[in-house]
XYZ file of C-alpha atoms in Angstrom:
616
model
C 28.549 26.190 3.308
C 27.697 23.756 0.990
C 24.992 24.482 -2.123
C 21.976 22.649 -1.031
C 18.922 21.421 -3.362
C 15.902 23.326 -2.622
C 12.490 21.457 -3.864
C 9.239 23.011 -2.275
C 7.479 20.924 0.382
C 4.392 19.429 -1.168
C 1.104 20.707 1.601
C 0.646 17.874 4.318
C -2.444 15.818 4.335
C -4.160 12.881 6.062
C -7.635 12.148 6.281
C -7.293 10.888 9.733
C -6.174 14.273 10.878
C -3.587 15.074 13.767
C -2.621 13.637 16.643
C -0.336 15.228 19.711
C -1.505 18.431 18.888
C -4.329 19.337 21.103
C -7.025 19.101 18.307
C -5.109 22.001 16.434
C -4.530 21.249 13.028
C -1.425 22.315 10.813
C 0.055 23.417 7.597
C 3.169 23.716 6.271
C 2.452 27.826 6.421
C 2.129 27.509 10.098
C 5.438 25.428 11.057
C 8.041 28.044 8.971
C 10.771 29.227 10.204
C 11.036 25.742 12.181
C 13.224 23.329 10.822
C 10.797 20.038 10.184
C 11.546 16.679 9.970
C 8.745 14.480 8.202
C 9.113 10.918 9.493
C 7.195 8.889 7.279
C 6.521 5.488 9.549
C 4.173 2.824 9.902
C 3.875 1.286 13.713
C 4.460 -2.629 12.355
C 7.820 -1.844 11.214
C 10.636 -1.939 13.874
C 13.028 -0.173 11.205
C 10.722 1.996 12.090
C 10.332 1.688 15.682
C 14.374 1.908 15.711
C 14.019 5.581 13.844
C 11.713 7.008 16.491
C 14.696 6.061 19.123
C 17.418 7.453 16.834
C 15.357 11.171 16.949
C 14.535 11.271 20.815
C 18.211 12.902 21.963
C 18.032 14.960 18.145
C 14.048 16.082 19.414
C 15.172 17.229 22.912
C 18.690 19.220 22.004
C 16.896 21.101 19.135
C 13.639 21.414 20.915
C 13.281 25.567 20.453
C 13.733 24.938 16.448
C 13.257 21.695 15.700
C 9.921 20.040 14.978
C 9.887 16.769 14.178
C 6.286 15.462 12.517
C 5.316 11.403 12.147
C 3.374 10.834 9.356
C 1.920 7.762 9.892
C 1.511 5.623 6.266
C 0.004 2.444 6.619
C 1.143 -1.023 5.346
C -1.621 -3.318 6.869
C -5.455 -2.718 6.893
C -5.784 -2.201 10.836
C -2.827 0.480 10.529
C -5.555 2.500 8.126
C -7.550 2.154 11.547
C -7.471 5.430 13.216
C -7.829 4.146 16.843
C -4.942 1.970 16.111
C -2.564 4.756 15.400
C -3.976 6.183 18.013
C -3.066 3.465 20.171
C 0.356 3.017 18.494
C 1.231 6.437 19.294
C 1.347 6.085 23.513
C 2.313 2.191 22.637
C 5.819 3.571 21.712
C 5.836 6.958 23.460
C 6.014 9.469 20.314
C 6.610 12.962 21.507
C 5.931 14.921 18.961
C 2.395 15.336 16.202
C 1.717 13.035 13.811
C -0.199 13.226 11.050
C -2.332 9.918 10.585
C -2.511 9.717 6.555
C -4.624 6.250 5.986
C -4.580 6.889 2.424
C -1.035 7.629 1.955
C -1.630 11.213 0.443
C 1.261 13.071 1.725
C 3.371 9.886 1.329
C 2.644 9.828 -1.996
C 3.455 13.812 -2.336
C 6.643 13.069 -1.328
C 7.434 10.094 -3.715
C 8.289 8.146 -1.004
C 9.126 3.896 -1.295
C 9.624 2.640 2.051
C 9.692 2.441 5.338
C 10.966 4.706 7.620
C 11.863 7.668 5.294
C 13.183 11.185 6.822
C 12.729 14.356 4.872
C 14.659 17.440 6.152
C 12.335 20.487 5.307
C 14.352 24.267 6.435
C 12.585 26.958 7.827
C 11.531 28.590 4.278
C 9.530 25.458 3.409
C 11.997 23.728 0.831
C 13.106 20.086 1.030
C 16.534 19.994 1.593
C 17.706 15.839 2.499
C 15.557 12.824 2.276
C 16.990 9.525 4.349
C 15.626 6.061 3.978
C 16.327 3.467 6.547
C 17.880 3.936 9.826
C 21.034 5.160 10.898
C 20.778 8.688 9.692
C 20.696 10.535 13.155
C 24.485 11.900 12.753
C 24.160 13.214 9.597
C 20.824 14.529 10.428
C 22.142 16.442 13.435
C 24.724 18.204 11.508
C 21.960 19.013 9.069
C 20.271 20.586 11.708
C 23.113 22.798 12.984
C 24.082 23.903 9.522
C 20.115 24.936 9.244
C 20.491 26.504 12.249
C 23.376 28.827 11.474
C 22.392 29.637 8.366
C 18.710 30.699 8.946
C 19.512 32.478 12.034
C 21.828 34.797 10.280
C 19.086 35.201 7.650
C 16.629 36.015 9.864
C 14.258 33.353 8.662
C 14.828 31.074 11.772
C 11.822 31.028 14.489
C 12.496 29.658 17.851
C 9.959 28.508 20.602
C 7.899 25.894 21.635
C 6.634 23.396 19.619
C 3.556 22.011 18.492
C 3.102 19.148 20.431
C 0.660 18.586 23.548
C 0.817 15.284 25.534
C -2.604 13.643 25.375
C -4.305 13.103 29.254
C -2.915 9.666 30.855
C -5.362 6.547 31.414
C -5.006 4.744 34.811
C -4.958 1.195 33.870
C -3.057 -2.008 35.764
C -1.453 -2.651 32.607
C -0.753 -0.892 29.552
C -0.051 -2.236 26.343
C 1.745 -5.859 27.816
C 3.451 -7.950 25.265
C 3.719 -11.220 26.493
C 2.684 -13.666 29.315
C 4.198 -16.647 31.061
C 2.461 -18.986 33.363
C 4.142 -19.408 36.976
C 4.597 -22.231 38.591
C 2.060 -21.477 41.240
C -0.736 -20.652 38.647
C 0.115 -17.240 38.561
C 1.136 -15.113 35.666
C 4.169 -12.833 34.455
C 3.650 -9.962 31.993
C 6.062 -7.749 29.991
C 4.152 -4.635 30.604
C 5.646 -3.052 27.596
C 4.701 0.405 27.378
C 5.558 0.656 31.184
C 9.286 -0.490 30.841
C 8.486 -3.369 33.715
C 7.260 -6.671 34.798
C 3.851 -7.196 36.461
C 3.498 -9.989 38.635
C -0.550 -11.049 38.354
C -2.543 -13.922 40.711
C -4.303 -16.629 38.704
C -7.614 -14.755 38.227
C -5.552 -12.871 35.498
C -6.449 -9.298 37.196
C -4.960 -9.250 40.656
C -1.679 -7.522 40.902
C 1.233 -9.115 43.238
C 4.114 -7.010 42.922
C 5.781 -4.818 39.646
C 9.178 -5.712 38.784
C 11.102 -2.239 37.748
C 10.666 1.143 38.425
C 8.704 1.948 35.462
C 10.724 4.125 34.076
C 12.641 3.401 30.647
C 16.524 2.202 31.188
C 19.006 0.192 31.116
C 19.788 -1.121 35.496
C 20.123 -4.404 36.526
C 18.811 -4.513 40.154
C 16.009 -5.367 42.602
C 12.428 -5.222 42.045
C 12.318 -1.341 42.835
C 15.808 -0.669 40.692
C 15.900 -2.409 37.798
C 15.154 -0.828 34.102
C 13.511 -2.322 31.363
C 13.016 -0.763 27.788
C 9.854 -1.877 26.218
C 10.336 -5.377 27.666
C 8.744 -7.776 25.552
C 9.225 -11.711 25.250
C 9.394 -14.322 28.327
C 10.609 -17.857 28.628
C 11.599 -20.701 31.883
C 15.671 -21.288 32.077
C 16.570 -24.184 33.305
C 18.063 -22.837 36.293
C 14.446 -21.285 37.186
C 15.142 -17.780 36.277
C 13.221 -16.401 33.630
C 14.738 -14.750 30.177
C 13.637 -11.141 29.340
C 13.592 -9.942 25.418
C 14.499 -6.509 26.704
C 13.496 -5.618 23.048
C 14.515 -1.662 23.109
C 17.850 -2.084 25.134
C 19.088 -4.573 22.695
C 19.465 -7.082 25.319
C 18.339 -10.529 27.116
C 17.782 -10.263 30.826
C 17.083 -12.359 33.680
C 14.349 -12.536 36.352
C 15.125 -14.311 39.404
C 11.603 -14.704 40.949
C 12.908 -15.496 44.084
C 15.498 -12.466 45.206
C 13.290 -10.435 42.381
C 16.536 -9.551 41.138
C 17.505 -8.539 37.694
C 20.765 -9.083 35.590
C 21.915 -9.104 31.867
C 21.951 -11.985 30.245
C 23.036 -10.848 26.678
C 23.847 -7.372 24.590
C 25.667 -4.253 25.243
C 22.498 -2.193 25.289
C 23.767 -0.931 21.059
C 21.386 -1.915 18.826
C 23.422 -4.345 15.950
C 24.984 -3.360 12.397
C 25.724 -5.068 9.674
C 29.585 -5.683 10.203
C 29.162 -6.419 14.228
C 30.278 -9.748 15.488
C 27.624 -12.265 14.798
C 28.723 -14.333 17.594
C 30.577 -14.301 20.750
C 30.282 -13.750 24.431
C 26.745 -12.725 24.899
C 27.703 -10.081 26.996
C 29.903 -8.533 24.203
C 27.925 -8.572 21.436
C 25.270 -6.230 20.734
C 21.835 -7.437 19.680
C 18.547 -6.046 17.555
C 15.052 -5.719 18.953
C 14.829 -8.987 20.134
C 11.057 -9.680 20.750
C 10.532 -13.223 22.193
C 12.211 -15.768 23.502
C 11.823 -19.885 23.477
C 13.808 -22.959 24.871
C 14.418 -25.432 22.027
C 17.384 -27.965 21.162
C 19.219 -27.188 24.623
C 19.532 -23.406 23.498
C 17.416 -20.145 23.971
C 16.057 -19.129 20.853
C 15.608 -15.277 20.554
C 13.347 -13.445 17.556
C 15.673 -10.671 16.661
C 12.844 -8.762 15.085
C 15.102 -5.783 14.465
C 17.320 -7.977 11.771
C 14.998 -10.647 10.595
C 17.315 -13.775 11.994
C 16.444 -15.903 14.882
C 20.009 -15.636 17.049
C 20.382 -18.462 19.895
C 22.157 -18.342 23.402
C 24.106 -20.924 25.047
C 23.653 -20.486 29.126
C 26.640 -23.047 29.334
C 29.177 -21.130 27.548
C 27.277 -17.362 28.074
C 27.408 -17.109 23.915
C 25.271 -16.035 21.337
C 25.483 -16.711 17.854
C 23.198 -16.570 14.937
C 20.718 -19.521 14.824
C 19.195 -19.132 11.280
C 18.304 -15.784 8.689
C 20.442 -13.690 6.492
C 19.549 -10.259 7.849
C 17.233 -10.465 4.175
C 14.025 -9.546 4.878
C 11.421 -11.522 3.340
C 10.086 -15.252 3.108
C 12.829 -17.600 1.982
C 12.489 -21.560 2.729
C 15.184 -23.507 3.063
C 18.541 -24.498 5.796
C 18.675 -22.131 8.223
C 21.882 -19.766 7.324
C 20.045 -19.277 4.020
C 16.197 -18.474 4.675
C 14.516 -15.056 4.828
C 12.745 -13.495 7.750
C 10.509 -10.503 8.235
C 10.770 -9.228 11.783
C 10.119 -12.861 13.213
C 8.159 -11.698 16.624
C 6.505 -14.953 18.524
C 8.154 -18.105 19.638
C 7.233 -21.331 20.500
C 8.417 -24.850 20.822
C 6.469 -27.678 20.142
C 5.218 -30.138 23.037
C 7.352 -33.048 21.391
C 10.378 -30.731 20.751
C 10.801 -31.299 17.048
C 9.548 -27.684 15.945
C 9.890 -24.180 16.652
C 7.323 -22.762 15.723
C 7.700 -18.640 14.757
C 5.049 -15.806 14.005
C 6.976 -13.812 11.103
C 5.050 -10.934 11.445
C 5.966 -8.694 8.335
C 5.420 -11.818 6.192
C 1.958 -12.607 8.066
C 3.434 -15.641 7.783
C 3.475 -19.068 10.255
C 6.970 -20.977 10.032
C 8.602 -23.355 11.876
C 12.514 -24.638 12.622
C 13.051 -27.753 12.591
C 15.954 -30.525 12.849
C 17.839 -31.637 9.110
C 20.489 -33.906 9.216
C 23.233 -32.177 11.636
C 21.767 -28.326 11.381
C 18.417 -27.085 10.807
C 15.790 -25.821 8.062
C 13.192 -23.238 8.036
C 9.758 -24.133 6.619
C 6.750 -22.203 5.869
C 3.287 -23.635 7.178
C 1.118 -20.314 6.251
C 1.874 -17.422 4.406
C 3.009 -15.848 0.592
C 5.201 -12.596 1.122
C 5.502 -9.086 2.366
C 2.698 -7.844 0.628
C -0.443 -10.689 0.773
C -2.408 -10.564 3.976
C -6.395 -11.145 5.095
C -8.163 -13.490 7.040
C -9.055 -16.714 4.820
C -9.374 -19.779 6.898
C -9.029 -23.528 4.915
C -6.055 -24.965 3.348
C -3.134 -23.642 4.713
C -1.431 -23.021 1.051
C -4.673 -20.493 0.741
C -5.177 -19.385 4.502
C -4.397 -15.913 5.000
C -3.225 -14.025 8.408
C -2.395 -10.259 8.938
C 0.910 -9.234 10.949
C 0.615 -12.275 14.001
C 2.898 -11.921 16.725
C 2.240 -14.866 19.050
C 2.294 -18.132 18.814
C 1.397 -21.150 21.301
C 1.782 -24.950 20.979
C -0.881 -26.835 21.958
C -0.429 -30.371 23.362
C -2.178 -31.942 20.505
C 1.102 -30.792 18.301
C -1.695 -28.193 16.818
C -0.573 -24.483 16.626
C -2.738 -20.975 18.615
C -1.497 -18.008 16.641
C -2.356 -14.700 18.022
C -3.649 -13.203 14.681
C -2.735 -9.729 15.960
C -4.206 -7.323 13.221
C -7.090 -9.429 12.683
C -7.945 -9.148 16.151
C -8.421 -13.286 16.263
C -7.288 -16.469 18.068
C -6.295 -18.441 15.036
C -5.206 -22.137 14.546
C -3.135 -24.183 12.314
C -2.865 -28.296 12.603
C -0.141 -29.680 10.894
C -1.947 -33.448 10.522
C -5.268 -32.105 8.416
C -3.034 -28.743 6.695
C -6.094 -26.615 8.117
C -6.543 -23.412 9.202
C -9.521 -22.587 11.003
C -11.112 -19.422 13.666
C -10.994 -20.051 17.288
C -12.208 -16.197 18.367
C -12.653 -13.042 16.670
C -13.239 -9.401 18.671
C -10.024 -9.929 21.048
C -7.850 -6.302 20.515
C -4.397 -6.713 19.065
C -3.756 -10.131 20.791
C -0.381 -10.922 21.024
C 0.735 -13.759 23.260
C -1.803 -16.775 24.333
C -0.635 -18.833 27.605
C -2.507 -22.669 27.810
C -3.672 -22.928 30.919
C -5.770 -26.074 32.178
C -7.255 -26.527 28.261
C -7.928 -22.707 28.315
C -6.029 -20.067 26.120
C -5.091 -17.038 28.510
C -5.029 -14.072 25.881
C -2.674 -10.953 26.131
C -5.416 -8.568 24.546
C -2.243 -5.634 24.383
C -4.797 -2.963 23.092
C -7.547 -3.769 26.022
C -4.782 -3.844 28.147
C -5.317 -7.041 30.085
C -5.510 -10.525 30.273
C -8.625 -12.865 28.656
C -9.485 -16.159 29.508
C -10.733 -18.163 26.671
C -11.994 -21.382 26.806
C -10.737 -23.868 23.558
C -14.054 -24.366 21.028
C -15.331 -27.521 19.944
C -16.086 -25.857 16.740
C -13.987 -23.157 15.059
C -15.777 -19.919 14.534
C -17.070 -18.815 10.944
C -15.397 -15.734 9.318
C -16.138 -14.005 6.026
C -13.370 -14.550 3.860
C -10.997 -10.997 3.478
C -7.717 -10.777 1.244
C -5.807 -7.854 0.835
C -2.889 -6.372 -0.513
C -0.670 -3.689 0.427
C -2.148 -0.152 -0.549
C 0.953 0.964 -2.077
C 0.552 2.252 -5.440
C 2.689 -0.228 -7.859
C 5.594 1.788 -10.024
C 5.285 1.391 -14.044
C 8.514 0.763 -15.614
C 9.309 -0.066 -19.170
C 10.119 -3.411 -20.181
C 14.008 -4.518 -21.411
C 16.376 -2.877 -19.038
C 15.532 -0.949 -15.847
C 18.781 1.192 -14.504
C 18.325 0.896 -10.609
C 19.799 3.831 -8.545
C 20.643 3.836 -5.008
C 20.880 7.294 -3.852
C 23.948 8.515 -1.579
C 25.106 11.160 -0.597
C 27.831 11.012 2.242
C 26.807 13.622 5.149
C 28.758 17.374 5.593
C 32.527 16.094 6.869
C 31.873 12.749 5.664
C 33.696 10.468 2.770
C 32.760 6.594 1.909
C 35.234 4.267 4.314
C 37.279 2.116 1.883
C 40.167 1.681 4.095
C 39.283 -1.918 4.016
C 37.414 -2.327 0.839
C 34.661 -1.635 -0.945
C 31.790 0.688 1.596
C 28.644 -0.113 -0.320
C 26.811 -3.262 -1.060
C 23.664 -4.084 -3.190
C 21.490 -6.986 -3.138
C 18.840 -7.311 -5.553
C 15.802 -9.907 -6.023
C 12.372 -10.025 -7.074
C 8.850 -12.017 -6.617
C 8.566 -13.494 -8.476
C 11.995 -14.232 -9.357
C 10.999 -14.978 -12.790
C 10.560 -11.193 -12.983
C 14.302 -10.542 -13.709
C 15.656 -11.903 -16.319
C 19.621 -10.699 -15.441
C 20.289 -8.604 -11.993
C 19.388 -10.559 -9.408
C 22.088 -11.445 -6.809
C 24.430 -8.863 -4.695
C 27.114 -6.186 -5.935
C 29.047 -3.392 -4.320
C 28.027 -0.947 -6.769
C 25.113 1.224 -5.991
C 23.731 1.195 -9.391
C 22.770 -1.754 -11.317
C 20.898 -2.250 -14.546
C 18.501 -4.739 -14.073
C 16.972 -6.570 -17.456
C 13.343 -8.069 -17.198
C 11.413 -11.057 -17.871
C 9.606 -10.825 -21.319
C 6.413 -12.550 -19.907
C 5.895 -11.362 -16.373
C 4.397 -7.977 -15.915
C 4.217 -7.437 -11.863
C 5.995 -8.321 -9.032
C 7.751 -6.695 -6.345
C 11.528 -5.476 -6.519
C 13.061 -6.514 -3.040
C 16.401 -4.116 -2.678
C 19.112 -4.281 0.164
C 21.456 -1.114 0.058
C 24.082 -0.218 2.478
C 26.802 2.234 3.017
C 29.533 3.295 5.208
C 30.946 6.447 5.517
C 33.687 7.437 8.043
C 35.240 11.195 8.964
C 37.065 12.358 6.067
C 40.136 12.845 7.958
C 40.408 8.904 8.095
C 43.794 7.487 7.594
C 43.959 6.062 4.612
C 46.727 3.670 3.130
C 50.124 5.924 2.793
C 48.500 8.968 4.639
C 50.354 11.496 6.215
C 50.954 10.719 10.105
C 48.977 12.054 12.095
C 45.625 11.461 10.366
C 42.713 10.764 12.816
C 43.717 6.311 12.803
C 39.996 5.683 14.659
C 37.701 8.242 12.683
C 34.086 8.241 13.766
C 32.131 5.879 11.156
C 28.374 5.208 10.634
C 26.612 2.515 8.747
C 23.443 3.606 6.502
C 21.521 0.871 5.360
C 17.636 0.204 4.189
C 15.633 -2.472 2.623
C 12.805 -1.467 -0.194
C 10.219 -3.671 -1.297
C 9.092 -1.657 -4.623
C 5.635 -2.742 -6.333
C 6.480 -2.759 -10.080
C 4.183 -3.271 -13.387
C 5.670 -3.330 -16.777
C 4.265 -1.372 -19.052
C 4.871 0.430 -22.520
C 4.725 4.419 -20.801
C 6.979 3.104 -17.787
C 10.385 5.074 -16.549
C 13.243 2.970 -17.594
C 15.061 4.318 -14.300
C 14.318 3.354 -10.699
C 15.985 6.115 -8.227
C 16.075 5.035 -4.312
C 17.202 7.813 -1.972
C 19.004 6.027 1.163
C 20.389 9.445 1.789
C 20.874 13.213 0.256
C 18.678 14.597 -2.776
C 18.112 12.331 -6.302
C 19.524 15.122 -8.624
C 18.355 13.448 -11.869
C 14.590 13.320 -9.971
């Protein structure tokens, strides 16, 4: 068996305590001789959201040694809200404790940079694998097994139940929905999200018609009482009638005939997409990522592929998808649309006049739009800085601040509604004064707004229902709030900064160059001014990076991936018989890395993507 590095697990904290656990709180003392995996997560990142899928089959085969713990670090404000983790923790069904850490304490312990990270902790308390990004399950699992062998000979290996007690279920018509769609009737159509269906509602908003699915998370086209939905999420009218699903956690588009109540796929395999997967094709052969609303503009259904930052299209003539506009880049880029940046674009909405698509980037807690340039199109930015700037500032939109919104709705005066989701407000933006103003504060998590007769129906996802808010002559007043992510900013020294991607291939594993290079690097900052030489992509997972003489902060934005195939792949001029189709897995993560220069900085930047920094 391989030698393994052995660093002792820093003590876990959070001020916000535990969660899954039945009140009981833990130590590292009490969880030895389990093997623990720390999941370090925040619930407005679907990398992360994606991670907590990847561990479900890993959590239930290794269930008598195996504990896996979420430790829940916050990006945004409202995540430091301990209700809200609360709340995010039945949102997206995590079955196991979590440790809500506000103040990023442990996360900080554990040197961590982004979004998810994994650390691999064996039964003696000693770190033995940290993984950023997703697509780490494999090599986890073998992890795992080798711990498992090796600390059951020892003796050091404890096997039983785990920690984790399921919290008391609350009776409620609808639980965490996601999106709404007006009938023709008057009526309504929810994704009841957290319930894997569709609710059917009369036009008082409350009354229940019929559910649509059995409830029960899957993958089954069907009837009303058959079909399976995973997470369902955005909704939108084809022009045959039927109405388009963002199955967001199958990876797929669906479709709703209201009148059979029957179910098919529109779009994806049900595999979530990888860098390297077709980017087009028939829909029904190409797999998708999270997508998490749909909207009919230029003849084509427009789908936010939250899961990798692009908005994707499909053509119901021709039953193809295709990539509509984003690079995969998370981030806020201007620009045409095969060049500009997303960040986990999550609302959808096309204007009344059908020149603009309008699109809540949530990450970016930004407002953009699509629109029409020459024979293609162009992203544009009507609201919003970056990643990292957030509040609620109403006024001139170049100032106006939003935090994480995930719905937007066009009104007919070619005005904007954007559910302002972590500010808990109705916000609006018109394009003819460049204002941004308050319509209503005190909704919960809003996340979709239908217009209805003048009025804004609200899907208030953490009050579970549907609000009816009449459109205000005057906007509402609101205390001016910026913020910035808490994320302690890393000193480095000025001149030249060596940046280190950390890989480590997993146990029977080798880096697939059968058909060129297996890693890729893409580096950039904000400001850009902030690197002087670096910037730009590389297949080297290493890169010295020189900076700017006169800027001192910014934020580093790095894009690593690698492949890695069975080391018994063929290779060119192998001996026959060599496994020709070897089992290969794609490992890739995005950092954004708050940096200050200063005089006592480190001149070297490690990021783990997977294994142990040795020079750490």
């Amino acid at each position: 068996m391989a030698t393994r590095a052995r660093v002792r697990a820093p003590e876990l904290v959070g001020k916000g305590g535990w969660l899954n656990t039945g009140d009981q709180q833990y130590t590292l003392a009490d969880l030895r001789g389990r093997i623990v995996i720390l999941d370090f997560w925040t619930f407005c990142c679907v990398n992360c959201l994606h991670v907590l899928d990847e561990l479900r089959e890993l959590e239930e085969k290794h269930r008598d040694t195996l504990v896996v713990i979420g430790v829940h670090s916050p990006k945004f404000v409202h995540e430091a809200e301990h209700q809200a983790v609360v709340d995010a923790v039945e949102r997206y069904e995590v079955h196991h404790p979590v440790l809500d850490d506000p103040e990023l304490a442990t996360w900080k312990q554990y040197a961590v940079r982004a979004w998810p990270t994994l650390v691999v902790i064996d039964p003696e308390g000693y770190v033995v694998a940290q993984h950023a990004g997703e697509g780490h399950a494999h090599a986890i699992a073998k992890l795992v097994e080798e711990l498992e062998a090796e600390h059951g000979a020892k003796g050091t290996l404890r096997r039983g139940d785990g920690p984790y007690v399921a919290p008391e279920p609350v009776a409620t018509h609808l639980r965490f929905p996601g999106k709404a769609l007006l009938l023709p009737d008057g009526g309504f159509l929810v994704s009841d999200t957290t319930r894997h269906r569709l609710v059917e509602i009369e036009r008082d908003s409350e009354t229940v018609r019929r559910h649509v699915g059995t409830g029960g998370r899957g993958f089954l086209d069907g009837g009303p009482d058959e079909a399976r939905f995973s997470e369902p999420q955005g909704l939108a009218v084809l022009p045959d009638g039927r109405i388009a699903v963002a199955d967001t956690v199958n990876h797929a588009i669906r479709a709703l005939d209201l009148a059979t109540g029957e179910t098919t796929t529109l779009a994806g395999t049900g595999r979530q997409w990888w860098q390297g997967s077709p980017t087009s094709g028939p829909a029904r052969e190409v797999d998708l990522s999270s997508p998490w609303d749909v909207a009919w503009f230029a003849d084509r259904l427009w789908i936010a592929m939250a899961g990798v930052h692009q908005l994707w299209t499909y053509d119901p003539a021709t039953r193809t998808v295709q990539v509509a506009a984003g690079t995969t880049n998370e981030g806020l880029v201007d620009g045409p649309a095969d060049e500009a940046w997303f960040a986990q674009p999550s609302g959808l909405a096309a204007s009344a006049d059908g020149e603009r698509l309008w699109v809540a980037d949530s990450e970016t807690s930004a407002l953009r739009y699509v629109e029409r340039d020459g024979d293609g199109f162009a992203v544009r930015t009507a609201v919003g800085t970056g990643l990292f700037d957030f509040g609620h500032r109403d006024g001139a939109a170049g100032q106006a601040l939003l935090q994480h919104p995930l719905g937007v709705t066009a009104l007919p005066d070619g005005s904007v509604a954007v559910c302002d989701t972590y500010n808990h407000a109705l916000r609006r933006y018109d394009p003819a004064s460049g204002e941004v103003t308050t319509l209503a504060t005190d909704l919960r998590e809003p996340s979709d707004a239908v217009l209805v007769d003048g009025d804004l129906v609200v899907v208030e996802s953490a009050r579970h229902r549907l609000t009816r808010l009449r459109l205000p002559e005057e906007a509402v007043r609101v205390a001016d709030q910026a913020h910035r992510t808490q994320r302690a900013a890393t000193d480095i020294a000025p001149g030249t900064l060596r940046l280190d991607v950390v890989f480590q291939a997993p146990a029977g594993q080798k880096l697939d160059t059968r058909y060129g290079p297996s890693t890729r690097l893409l580096v950039s900052a904000t400001p850009p001014e902030l690197l002087a030489q670096g910037a730009g992509p590389g297949t080297d997972l290493f890169r010295d990076l020189v900076l700017a003489d006169d800027v001192t902060e910014g934020v580093l934005h790095v894009s690593a991936m690698a492949a890695s195939c069975d080391d018994t792949a063929s290779d060119s001029g192998s001996a026959a018989g060599a496994n020709e189709y070897p089992a290969c897995h794609v490992h890739q993560q995005d950092w954004g890395v708050p940096v200050r220069v200063s005089a006592e900085g480190t001149a070297r930047l490690p990021l783990v993507l997977a294994g142990m920094d040795e020079q750490g």
